[in-house]
Amino acid sequence: MLVLGLDSSTQSLTAVVLDAGSGRVVHQRALNFDRDLPAYGTRSGVLPHADPALVHAPPLMWVEALDRILAELSAAVDLSQVAAIAGSAQQHGSVYLRDSFPTALAGLRHDAPLAGQLAEVFSRATAPVWLDSSTGDDCRAIDAALGGPAATQRITGSAAYERFTGPQIRRFARLEPQAWAATAHVRLVSSFLASLLAGRVVGTDWGDGSGMNLMDLGTRTWHRSALDAVSPDLERRLGSPMPPAAQLGFIAPALARRYGLPASCRLLPWTGDNPSSAIGLGLVRDGACALSLGTSDVLFAVSQTRPAMPPAGHTFLSPSGDHMALFCFANGSLAREAVKDAHRLDWDGFTAALGRTAPGNAGRLMLPWFRPEIVPKVPVAGVRRIGYAAGDADADVRAVVEGQFLSMRLRAEAAGIRPVELCATGGAAQNIAILQIAADILRCPVRRSQITNTAALGAAVRAARLATGREWGETIATTVLPHLGGAVEPRAESAATYAAAAAAYARAEQSALTAG
Ligand code: XUL
């Protein structure tokens, strides 16, 4: 019996097929949006725009990617054995749909590409994604309506953040009232893609719903004042939040036929990529922590009770029903890539440069704000280099990586998160030199999964749990633990250097933020 996990991230769509009983990975594949779907004109998965605050992607591209990967999978794997499918997607992004969407889904034909059949369902051709930072005014309005940022955080799990869906919807409704009036449904990237598989419009799971500034984290229902602060008549456009284990029924018959899936293939709600990674890394224990080094760098910790978070942090919900304390840094892989490209290096050259410099970088520091940063809030991009010049490639390479983890260390300390061990995922987690710096700065062993995309794995694990009826513990033991590699240990000799570097970084950050 097989299960399928899908993850639609910023830059790619990944599929992982597992044997549900043994946990063996039967097949993995990924489509890169820029490379494999060039007609949509994306760069790093998003549409280039003169204003760096406006970051959108074409939702039709995600439809075509899903259609393509399922067709490719059906040629590579016997999909008639797939008992269940779950998925995840980049968090916060929103898709705006006309009232024709349900009819178009119900009428999907098996013998034609999905993109052509769904091209007319969008009331907004592009979807704002998590890198968008254009909604400052809307954040202030939502915070004001709920009693200030601390009240918004207490109610929804986060103060109003630019990329969160509530502020994004508010901006659209305000600036494009006609298109808003033509919008009958708003879905997250996750619930949009889940709707395609189900052949009907499905609701949003609690995990991804906690990234909207609209859901009451305690009751897991929409919060009336938050809805009203965004737009009157929003609720009917959202559908209801649903538990991550809710069963969505079976795959749409036309899609079963199109890809050779069985009509009995069951579906789970899709969730956010970070909650899904929590499962793909096996984090169902209180206090377990992870580091995701993808387009964004994310530090998160799972807890049974609600964590006390500082203002810059978020509390989301994980598919296991736990809470997730989370910090998201926008300058993740795009910042590392910017340094790599500026010095005309490949990744081997980048790693070699790390080898030529010592922990602490002889006091040279970088505030790595290549694009507007989320934590700390930096509205306008601007890299700061302290103690060296941009032309020094070796110093620059170490400074970007150390700067990222020093910033993370400061937030972890502020939230009282002191990891005993970190599970790492994402592209950069494949680089041992980067993991060594993470272990040294964050002061704990770092283990990584041999499955690069643990969000897709987490989706497959959820599907395996549904298909086998096993409990979390047994499911994780069979499907996750076998993929975790050995740990990179922190080195005692760099502890004092990094304590000093963390203090220096905090001072540099403070002075940059004060200077504006
Ligand atoms: C989390 C966040 C990012 C995206 C990336 O709050 O915005 O990590 O989920 O896909």
Short mmCIF file of C-alpha atoms and ligand atoms in Angstrom, two decimals:
data_model
loop_
_atom_site.label_atom_id
_atom_site.label_comp_id
_atom_site.label_asym_id
_atom_site.label_seq_id
_atom_site.Cartn_x
_atom_site.Cartn_y
_atom_site.Cartn_z
CA MET A 1 0.00 0.00 0.00
CA LEU A 2 1.44 3.38 -1.06
CA VAL A 3 0.80 6.95 0.09
CA LEU A 4 1.67 10.25 -1.57
CA GLY A 5 2.87 13.50 0.00
CA LEU A 6 3.10 16.74 -2.00
CA ASP A 7 4.65 20.08 -1.11
CA SER A 8 4.15 23.25 -3.16
CA SER A 9 6.92 25.52 -1.91
CA THR A 10 8.02 28.95 -3.13
CA GLN A 11 10.31 27.58 -5.83
CA SER A 12 9.17 24.04 -6.55
CA LEU A 13 6.59 21.28 -6.22
CA THR A 14 7.87 18.05 -4.64
CA ALA A 15 6.30 14.60 -4.43
CA VAL A 16 7.29 11.78 -2.08
CA VAL A 17 5.75 8.32 -2.45
CA LEU A 18 6.08 6.07 0.60
CA ASP A 19 5.31 2.45 1.29
CA ALA A 20 2.87 3.12 4.14
CA GLY A 21 3.69 -0.04 6.06
CA SER A 22 7.51 -0.07 5.93
CA GLY A 23 8.16 3.66 5.50
CA ARG A 24 10.40 2.99 2.48
CA VAL A 25 10.66 5.90 0.04
CA VAL A 26 9.45 4.42 -3.23
CA HIS A 27 9.85 7.55 -5.36
CA GLN A 28 10.67 11.25 -5.07
CA ARG A 29 10.57 13.94 -7.72
CA ALA A 30 10.38 17.71 -7.95
CA LEU A 31 9.43 20.33 -10.52
CA ASN A 32 11.22 23.64 -10.37
CA PHE A 33 8.86 26.45 -11.35
CA ASP A 34 11.44 28.69 -13.07
CA ARG A 35 13.11 25.86 -14.97
CA ASP A 36 10.23 23.49 -15.73
CA LEU A 37 7.38 25.98 -16.24
CA PRO A 38 9.25 28.89 -17.87
CA ALA A 39 6.15 30.26 -19.63
CA TYR A 40 4.99 31.79 -16.32
CA GLY A 41 8.10 33.99 -16.16
CA THR A 42 8.91 33.47 -12.47
CA ARG A 43 12.30 34.11 -10.85
CA SER A 44 12.87 31.98 -7.75
CA GLY A 45 9.18 31.06 -8.02
CA VAL A 46 7.78 34.61 -7.93
CA LEU A 47 6.97 37.28 -10.51
CA PRO A 48 9.63 39.99 -10.89
CA HIS A 49 8.25 43.42 -9.93
CA ALA A 50 9.79 46.90 -9.84
CA ASP A 51 8.54 47.33 -6.26
CA PRO A 52 10.38 44.80 -4.02
CA ALA A 53 7.51 44.94 -1.51
CA LEU A 54 5.08 43.39 -4.03
CA VAL A 55 5.75 39.67 -4.35
CA HIS A 56 3.18 37.57 -6.19
CA ALA A 57 3.08 34.26 -8.05
CA PRO A 58 0.68 32.98 -10.74
CA PRO A 59 -1.70 30.44 -9.16
CA LEU A 60 -2.32 28.83 -12.55
CA MET A 61 1.36 27.79 -12.48
CA TRP A 62 0.68 25.79 -9.31
CA VAL A 63 -2.26 24.07 -11.07
CA GLU A 64 -0.12 23.15 -14.06
CA ALA A 65 2.70 21.96 -11.79
CA LEU A 66 0.30 19.68 -9.88
CA ASP A 67 -1.09 18.28 -13.14
CA ARG A 68 2.43 17.72 -14.52
CA ILE A 69 3.88 16.05 -11.45
CA LEU A 70 0.91 13.68 -11.06
CA ALA A 71 1.15 12.75 -14.75
CA GLU A 72 4.91 12.15 -14.40
CA LEU A 73 4.35 10.12 -11.23
CA SER A 74 1.79 7.94 -12.98
CA ALA A 75 4.45 7.05 -15.55
CA ALA A 76 7.00 6.19 -12.85
CA VAL A 77 4.96 4.51 -10.10
CA ASP A 78 1.87 2.28 -9.98
CA LEU A 79 -0.45 4.95 -8.61
CA SER A 80 -3.34 2.46 -8.41
CA GLN A 81 -1.73 1.39 -5.10
CA VAL A 82 -1.98 4.87 -3.52
CA ALA A 83 -4.35 4.68 -0.54
CA ALA A 84 -4.12 8.32 0.64
CA ILE A 85 -2.72 11.73 -0.34
CA ALA A 86 -1.86 14.72 1.84
CA GLY A 87 -0.01 17.91 1.01
CA SER A 88 1.50 21.14 2.19
CA ALA A 89 2.30 24.52 0.69
CA GLN A 90 4.14 27.75 1.33
CA GLN A 91 2.26 29.50 4.13
CA HIS A 92 0.18 32.70 4.05
CA GLY A 93 -0.21 33.12 0.24
CA SER A 94 -3.80 33.63 -0.94
CA VAL A 95 -5.72 32.65 -4.09
CA TYR A 96 -8.80 34.67 -5.15
CA LEU A 97 -11.55 32.77 -6.98
CA ARG A 98 -14.80 33.54 -8.78
CA ASP A 99 -18.12 31.88 -8.02
CA SER A 100 -17.51 29.62 -11.06
CA PHE A 101 -14.74 27.80 -9.14
CA PRO A 102 -16.95 25.06 -7.57
CA THR A 103 -18.63 24.31 -10.92
CA ALA A 104 -15.29 24.21 -12.71
CA LEU A 105 -13.95 21.76 -10.11
CA ALA A 106 -17.04 19.56 -10.26
CA GLY A 107 -16.89 19.52 -14.07
CA LEU A 108 -13.17 18.69 -14.43
CA ARG A 109 -12.51 16.37 -17.37
CA HIS A 110 -9.94 13.60 -17.24
CA ASP A 111 -8.75 14.03 -20.82
CA ALA A 112 -7.58 17.66 -20.84
CA PRO A 113 -4.88 19.61 -18.98
CA LEU A 114 -6.13 21.09 -15.69
CA ALA A 115 -4.66 24.56 -16.34
CA GLY A 116 -6.82 25.04 -19.45
CA GLN A 117 -9.93 23.96 -17.55
CA LEU A 118 -9.29 26.31 -14.63
CA ALA A 119 -7.81 29.36 -16.39
CA GLU A 120 -11.01 31.41 -15.94
CA VAL A 121 -11.71 30.76 -12.26
CA PHE A 122 -9.45 33.46 -10.81
CA SER A 123 -10.79 36.86 -9.80
CA ARG A 124 -7.17 37.97 -9.33
CA ALA A 125 -4.60 36.62 -11.79
CA THR A 126 -1.77 36.61 -9.26
CA ALA A 127 -1.51 35.44 -5.66
CA PRO A 128 0.45 37.44 -3.07
CA VAL A 129 2.94 35.13 -1.34
CA TRP A 130 4.78 35.17 1.98
CA LEU A 131 7.62 37.35 0.64
CA ASP A 132 5.20 40.23 0.07
CA SER A 133 5.66 43.13 2.47
CA SER A 134 3.24 45.68 1.00
CA THR A 135 0.55 45.64 3.70
CA GLY A 136 1.97 47.78 6.53
CA ASP A 137 -1.13 50.03 6.65
CA ASP A 138 -3.42 47.00 6.77
CA CYS A 139 -1.43 45.45 9.62
CA ARG A 140 -1.76 48.64 11.63
CA ALA A 141 -5.53 48.74 10.98
CA ILE A 142 -6.02 45.12 12.08
CA ASP A 143 -3.89 45.57 15.19
CA ALA A 144 -5.82 48.74 16.05
CA ALA A 145 -9.18 46.98 15.64
CA LEU A 146 -8.13 44.12 17.91
CA GLY A 147 -6.59 46.30 20.63
CA GLY A 148 -2.94 46.55 19.54
CA PRO A 149 -0.26 44.11 18.33
CA ALA A 150 -0.07 42.28 21.66
CA ALA A 151 -3.83 41.66 21.59
CA THR A 152 -3.69 40.44 17.97
CA GLN A 153 -0.88 38.09 18.98
CA ARG A 154 -2.82 36.83 22.01
CA ILE A 155 -5.93 36.16 19.93
CA THR A 156 -4.51 34.86 16.62
CA GLY A 157 -1.03 33.64 17.61
CA SER A 158 0.85 36.50 15.88
CA ALA A 159 0.74 40.28 15.75
CA ALA A 160 -0.43 41.46 12.32
CA TYR A 161 2.35 40.67 9.84
CA GLU A 162 2.65 41.93 6.28
CA ARG A 163 2.71 38.48 4.71
CA PHE A 164 -0.20 37.10 6.74
CA THR A 165 -3.38 36.47 4.81
CA GLY A 166 -5.72 38.82 6.69
CA PRO A 167 -3.65 41.96 5.90
CA GLN A 168 -3.18 40.70 2.33
CA ILE A 169 -6.92 40.26 1.78
CA ARG A 170 -7.59 43.65 3.33
CA ARG A 171 -5.22 45.41 0.93
CA PHE A 172 -6.81 43.73 -2.09
CA ALA A 173 -10.37 44.51 -0.96
CA ARG A 174 -9.37 48.13 -0.34
CA LEU A 175 -7.43 48.76 -3.56
CA GLU A 176 -9.39 46.60 -6.01
CA PRO A 177 -13.02 46.72 -4.82
CA GLN A 178 -14.44 45.48 -8.14
CA ALA A 179 -12.20 42.44 -8.29
CA TRP A 180 -12.95 41.84 -4.60
CA ALA A 181 -16.67 41.95 -5.33
CA ALA A 182 -16.08 39.30 -8.01
CA THR A 183 -14.27 37.10 -5.46
CA ALA A 184 -16.49 34.36 -4.07
CA HIS A 185 -13.76 32.26 -2.43
CA VAL A 186 -10.36 33.01 -0.90
CA ARG A 187 -8.12 30.05 -0.26
CA LEU A 188 -4.59 29.60 1.02
CA VAL A 189 -2.18 27.95 -1.41
CA SER A 190 -2.68 24.79 0.66
CA SER A 191 -6.49 24.74 0.65
CA PHE A 192 -6.57 25.82 -3.02
CA LEU A 193 -4.50 22.80 -4.08
CA ALA A 194 -6.43 20.48 -1.74
CA SER A 195 -9.63 21.71 -3.43
CA LEU A 196 -8.29 20.64 -6.85
CA LEU A 197 -7.66 17.08 -5.67
CA ALA A 198 -11.04 16.90 -3.92
CA GLY A 199 -12.95 18.35 -6.91
CA ARG A 200 -14.75 20.71 -4.52
CA VAL A 201 -13.86 23.80 -2.50
CA VAL A 202 -12.46 22.69 0.85
CA GLY A 203 -11.72 24.65 4.02
CA THR A 204 -8.43 25.60 5.61
CA ASP A 205 -6.70 23.44 8.20
CA TRP A 206 -5.90 24.89 11.65
CA GLY A 207 -2.16 24.71 11.04
CA ASP A 208 -2.11 26.97 7.99
CA GLY A 209 -5.14 28.87 9.34
CA SER A 210 -2.99 30.07 12.23
CA GLY A 211 -0.91 32.05 9.70
CA MET A 212 -3.75 34.34 8.70
CA ASN A 213 -4.30 36.75 11.64
CA LEU A 214 -7.96 35.69 11.33
CA MET A 215 -8.34 32.58 13.48
CA ASP A 216 -8.77 32.50 17.23
CA LEU A 217 -5.97 30.15 18.27
CA GLY A 218 -7.86 29.03 21.35
CA THR A 219 -11.22 28.15 19.77
CA ARG A 220 -9.88 27.42 16.27
CA THR A 221 -12.74 29.36 14.72
CA TRP A 222 -12.63 32.62 12.78
CA HIS A 223 -12.43 35.62 15.07
CA ARG A 224 -15.33 37.97 14.39
CA SER A 225 -13.49 41.26 15.00
CA ALA A 226 -10.49 40.11 12.94
CA LEU A 227 -12.80 39.22 10.03
CA ASP A 228 -14.59 42.57 10.32
CA ALA A 229 -11.30 44.46 10.43
CA VAL A 230 -10.38 42.93 7.06
CA SER A 231 -13.63 43.20 5.12
CA PRO A 232 -17.35 42.83 5.75
CA ASP A 233 -18.70 39.62 4.31
CA LEU A 234 -15.35 37.84 4.50
CA GLU A 235 -16.52 34.72 6.31
CA ARG A 236 -18.56 33.29 3.43
CA ARG A 237 -15.50 33.61 1.22
CA LEU A 238 -13.26 31.62 3.58
CA GLY A 239 -15.13 28.42 4.44
CA SER A 240 -14.55 26.96 7.91
CA PRO A 241 -11.25 26.12 9.58
CA MET A 242 -10.90 22.36 9.91
CA PRO A 243 -8.81 19.93 11.97
CA PRO A 244 -5.73 18.66 10.12
CA ALA A 245 -6.96 15.09 10.51
CA ALA A 246 -10.38 15.86 8.97
CA GLN A 247 -11.07 13.48 6.13
CA LEU A 248 -11.88 15.17 2.85
CA GLY A 249 -13.32 12.04 1.25
CA PHE A 250 -11.95 10.64 -1.97
CA ILE A 251 -9.96 11.94 -4.93
CA ALA A 252 -12.12 13.60 -7.61
CA PRO A 253 -13.19 10.86 -10.07
CA ALA A 254 -11.83 12.72 -13.10
CA LEU A 255 -8.40 13.02 -11.48
CA ALA A 256 -8.41 9.39 -10.38
CA ARG A 257 -8.94 8.47 -14.00
CA ARG A 258 -6.44 11.00 -15.34
CA TYR A 259 -3.54 9.76 -13.19
CA GLY A 260 -4.50 6.11 -12.60
CA LEU A 261 -5.25 6.64 -8.91
CA PRO A 262 -7.85 4.35 -7.28
CA ALA A 263 -11.33 5.83 -6.71
CA SER A 264 -10.85 4.81 -3.06
CA CYS A 265 -7.80 7.09 -2.63
CA ARG A 266 -8.47 9.17 0.51
CA LEU A 267 -7.54 12.81 1.00
CA LEU A 268 -6.41 14.85 4.01
CA PRO A 269 -6.40 18.67 4.22
CA TRP A 270 -3.17 20.29 3.08
CA THR A 271 -1.33 22.31 5.69
CA GLY A 272 1.54 24.86 5.73
CA ASP A 273 5.04 23.75 4.82
CA ASN A 274 6.39 24.44 8.32
CA PRO A 275 3.70 22.46 10.19
CA SER A 276 4.21 19.68 7.64
CA SER A 277 7.97 19.72 8.18
CA ALA A 278 7.37 19.34 11.91
CA ILE A 279 5.85 15.94 11.09
CA GLY A 280 8.46 15.08 8.43
CA LEU A 281 11.16 15.64 11.06
CA GLY A 282 9.29 13.58 13.64
CA LEU A 283 8.63 16.48 16.02
CA VAL A 284 5.72 15.14 18.02
CA ARG A 285 7.55 15.39 21.38
CA ASP A 286 7.20 18.36 23.70
CA GLY A 287 10.20 20.69 23.30
CA ALA A 288 11.49 19.23 20.00
CA CYS A 289 13.09 21.90 17.78
CA ALA A 290 13.85 22.28 14.09
CA LEU A 291 15.68 24.47 11.68
CA SER A 292 14.41 24.82 8.13
CA LEU A 293 16.93 26.31 5.71
CA GLY A 294 14.91 26.91 2.56
CA THR A 295 13.88 30.05 0.71
CA SER A 296 13.06 31.29 4.21
CA ASP A 297 15.08 30.22 7.24
CA VAL A 298 12.76 29.10 10.01
CA LEU A 299 13.37 28.11 13.61
CA PHE A 300 10.54 26.30 15.31
CA ALA A 301 9.79 24.38 18.49
CA VAL A 302 6.87 22.09 19.20
CA SER A 303 5.05 22.18 22.54
CA GLN A 304 1.92 20.67 24.03
CA THR A 305 0.97 23.89 25.75
CA ARG A 306 0.86 27.31 24.16
CA PRO A 307 4.33 28.93 24.28
CA ALA A 308 4.93 32.45 25.61
CA MET A 309 6.29 34.20 22.53
CA PRO A 310 8.03 37.58 22.21
CA PRO A 311 6.36 40.08 19.84
CA ALA A 312 8.37 38.98 16.77
CA GLY A 313 7.38 35.31 17.10
CA HIS A 314 4.42 33.31 15.89
CA THR A 315 2.43 30.48 17.36
CA PHE A 316 1.06 28.05 14.78
CA LEU A 317 -0.58 24.65 15.18
CA SER A 318 0.99 21.42 14.02
CA PRO A 319 -0.86 18.50 12.36
CA SER A 320 -0.26 16.46 15.55
CA GLY A 321 -2.40 18.96 17.48
CA ASP A 322 0.64 20.54 19.21
CA HIS A 323 1.59 24.20 19.21
CA MET A 324 4.55 25.46 17.19
CA ALA A 325 6.61 28.44 18.31
CA LEU A 326 8.12 29.85 15.10
CA PHE A 327 10.42 32.58 13.82
CA CYS A 328 10.64 33.15 10.08
CA PHE A 329 13.57 34.96 8.46
CA ALA A 330 12.96 36.15 4.89
CA ASN A 331 16.69 36.30 4.12
CA GLY A 332 17.31 32.57 3.93
CA SER A 333 18.61 30.87 0.79
CA LEU A 334 18.07 33.98 -1.34
CA ALA A 335 20.65 35.81 0.83
CA ARG A 336 23.14 32.92 0.69
CA GLU A 337 22.65 32.77 -3.07
CA ALA A 338 23.12 36.53 -3.43
CA VAL A 339 26.55 36.25 -1.77
CA LYS A 340 27.46 33.15 -3.77
CA ASP A 341 26.50 34.85 -7.04
CA ALA A 342 28.13 38.20 -6.17
CA HIS A 343 31.48 36.42 -5.86
CA ARG A 344 30.85 34.17 -8.88
CA LEU A 345 31.06 31.03 -6.74
CA ASP A 346 29.27 27.70 -7.02
CA TRP A 347 28.19 25.90 -3.84
CA ASP A 348 31.51 24.03 -3.62
CA GLY A 349 33.32 27.36 -3.82
CA PHE A 350 30.99 28.74 -1.13
CA THR A 351 31.81 25.78 1.14
CA ALA A 352 35.55 26.16 0.43
CA ALA A 353 35.34 29.83 1.48
CA LEU A 354 33.76 28.72 4.80
CA GLY A 355 36.76 26.40 5.23
CA ARG A 356 39.25 29.26 4.77
CA THR A 357 37.77 31.41 7.55
CA ALA A 358 37.54 30.74 11.28
CA PRO A 359 34.53 30.81 13.63
CA GLY A 360 33.79 34.43 14.56
CA ASN A 361 35.16 35.63 11.18
CA ALA A 362 37.84 37.69 12.98
CA GLY A 363 35.10 40.03 14.20
CA ARG A 364 33.63 40.71 10.74
CA LEU A 365 29.83 40.76 10.77
CA MET A 366 26.97 41.07 8.31
CA LEU A 367 23.34 42.07 8.88
CA PRO A 368 22.08 39.99 5.93
CA TRP A 369 19.12 42.09 4.80
CA PHE A 370 19.26 41.50 1.05
CA ARG A 371 15.48 41.89 0.95
CA PRO A 372 13.02 43.33 3.48
CA GLU A 373 13.39 41.22 6.63
CA ILE A 374 10.59 39.84 8.79
CA VAL A 375 12.65 39.25 11.99
CA PRO A 376 13.65 41.83 13.00
CA LYS A 377 11.26 44.00 11.02
CA VAL A 378 13.34 45.72 8.31
CA PRO A 379 10.94 47.29 5.78
CA VAL A 380 13.58 48.34 3.24
CA ALA A 381 16.37 46.01 2.12
CA GLY A 382 19.95 47.05 2.91
CA VAL A 383 22.89 44.80 3.77
CA ARG A 384 25.23 46.11 6.50
CA ARG A 385 28.86 44.89 6.56
CA ILE A 386 30.87 45.60 9.69
CA GLY A 387 34.67 45.35 9.74
CA TYR A 388 35.21 44.44 6.08
CA ALA A 389 34.35 45.44 2.51
CA ALA A 390 31.92 43.69 0.16
CA GLY A 391 34.73 42.65 -2.18
CA ASP A 392 36.25 40.25 0.40
CA ALA A 393 34.62 37.01 -0.79
CA ASP A 394 35.78 34.72 2.03
CA ALA A 395 34.72 37.15 4.77
CA ASP A 396 31.40 37.77 3.02
CA VAL A 397 30.52 34.07 2.75
CA ARG A 398 31.16 33.37 6.43
CA ALA A 399 29.50 36.63 7.47
CA VAL A 400 26.20 35.83 5.73
CA VAL A 401 25.93 32.36 7.31
CA GLU A 402 27.07 33.48 10.76
CA GLY A 403 24.81 36.55 10.63
CA GLN A 404 21.78 34.35 9.89
CA PHE A 405 22.43 32.02 12.82
CA LEU A 406 23.42 34.79 15.23
CA SER A 407 20.10 36.49 14.53
CA MET A 408 18.34 33.17 15.12
CA ARG A 409 20.19 32.67 18.42
CA LEU A 410 19.00 36.06 19.67
CA ARG A 411 15.34 35.22 18.90
CA ALA A 412 15.62 31.76 20.44
CA GLU A 413 17.02 33.32 23.62
CA ALA A 414 14.21 35.90 23.69
CA ALA A 415 11.62 33.10 23.45
CA GLY A 416 13.34 30.92 26.06
CA ILE A 417 13.97 28.26 23.39
CA ARG A 418 17.16 26.39 24.32
CA PRO A 419 17.22 23.38 21.98
CA VAL A 420 18.75 20.14 23.21
CA GLU A 421 18.95 19.01 19.60
CA LEU A 422 17.87 20.53 16.30
CA CYS A 423 16.54 18.61 13.30
CA ALA A 424 17.52 20.43 10.12
CA THR A 425 15.79 20.43 6.76
CA GLY A 426 15.86 22.40 3.51
CA GLY A 427 18.46 22.70 0.75
CA ALA A 428 21.21 24.29 2.89
CA ALA A 429 20.88 21.50 5.47
CA GLN A 430 22.68 19.29 2.94
CA ASN A 431 25.82 21.39 3.55
CA ILE A 432 27.76 20.09 6.57
CA ALA A 433 29.88 23.26 6.85
CA ILE A 434 26.68 25.31 7.26
CA LEU A 435 25.29 22.82 9.79
CA GLN A 436 28.54 23.06 11.81
CA ILE A 437 28.10 26.82 12.11
CA ALA A 438 24.45 26.27 13.14
CA ALA A 439 25.52 23.74 15.80
CA ASP A 440 28.25 26.05 17.14
CA ILE A 441 26.11 29.19 17.25
CA LEU A 442 22.89 27.55 18.47
CA ARG A 443 24.89 25.39 20.92
CA CYS A 444 23.35 21.99 20.26
CA PRO A 445 23.78 18.95 18.02
CA VAL A 446 22.12 19.33 14.59
CA ARG A 447 20.76 16.29 12.75
CA ARG A 448 19.41 16.39 9.25
CA SER A 449 16.98 14.29 7.32
CA GLN A 450 18.24 12.47 4.26
CA ILE A 451 14.98 13.50 2.62
CA THR A 452 15.63 17.07 1.48
CA ASN A 453 11.98 18.10 1.41
CA THR A 454 10.66 17.14 4.84
CA ALA A 455 7.43 19.06 4.19
CA ALA A 456 6.56 16.61 1.38
CA LEU A 457 7.72 13.75 3.60
CA GLY A 458 5.55 15.10 6.45
CA ALA A 459 2.55 15.08 4.12
CA ALA A 460 3.29 11.48 3.13
CA VAL A 461 3.65 10.57 6.83
CA ARG A 462 0.22 12.05 7.58
CA ALA A 463 -1.20 10.05 4.69
CA ALA A 464 0.54 6.91 6.02
CA ARG A 465 -1.01 7.44 9.44
CA LEU A 466 -4.45 7.69 7.86
CA ALA A 467 -3.89 4.64 5.64
CA THR A 468 -2.48 2.39 8.38
CA GLY A 469 -4.53 3.64 11.34
CA ARG A 470 -1.34 3.71 13.45
CA GLU A 471 -0.64 6.20 16.25
CA TRP A 472 1.84 9.05 15.81
CA GLY A 473 4.65 7.30 17.73
CA GLU A 474 4.58 4.18 15.58
CA THR A 475 4.06 6.16 12.37
CA ILE A 476 7.10 8.38 13.08
CA ALA A 477 9.22 5.38 14.07
CA THR A 478 8.60 3.68 10.72
CA THR A 479 8.41 6.61 8.32
CA VAL A 480 10.66 9.37 9.73
CA LEU A 481 13.36 8.10 12.09
CA PRO A 482 15.02 5.84 9.47
CA HIS A 483 15.76 8.95 7.36
CA LEU A 484 17.46 10.97 10.12
CA GLY A 485 21.26 11.01 9.83
CA GLY A 486 23.93 11.38 12.53
CA ALA A 487 24.38 14.64 14.42
CA VAL A 488 26.88 17.45 13.82
CA GLU A 489 28.12 18.30 17.34
CA PRO A 490 28.76 21.84 18.63
CA ARG A 491 32.47 22.56 19.28
CA ALA A 492 33.30 23.74 22.79
CA GLU A 493 36.25 25.79 21.50
CA SER A 494 34.01 28.18 19.54
CA ALA A 495 31.54 28.81 22.41
CA ALA A 496 33.23 31.96 23.77
CA THR A 497 33.84 33.36 20.28
CA TYR A 498 30.17 33.04 19.38
CA ALA A 499 28.97 34.42 22.72
CA ALA A 500 30.98 37.56 21.91
CA ALA A 501 29.77 37.54 18.28
CA ALA A 502 26.12 37.29 19.42
CA ALA A 503 26.59 40.32 21.67
CA ALA A 504 28.30 42.24 18.85
CA TYR A 505 25.54 41.24 16.41
CA ALA A 506 22.83 42.43 18.83
CA ARG A 507 24.59 45.82 19.17
CA ALA A 508 25.05 46.17 15.39
CA GLU A 509 21.41 45.26 14.78
CA GLN A 510 20.20 47.68 17.41
CA SER A 511 22.22 50.54 15.98
CA ALA A 512 21.10 49.76 12.38
CA LEU A 513 17.44 49.65 13.44
CA THR A 514 17.75 52.86 15.41
CA ALA A 515 19.47 54.60 12.49
CA GLY A 516 16.61 53.36 10.23
C1 XUL B 1 6.47 31.06 7.61
C2 XUL B 1 6.77 31.61 6.26
C3 XUL B 1 7.65 30.83 5.33
C4 XUL B 1 6.85 30.15 4.26
C5 XUL B 1 7.83 29.56 3.25
O1 XUL B 1 5.75 31.92 8.41
O2 XUL B 1 6.31 32.66 5.90
O3 XUL B 1 8.43 29.92 6.03
O4 XUL B 1 6.00 29.19 4.79
O5 XUL B 1 7.26 28.66 2.40
#
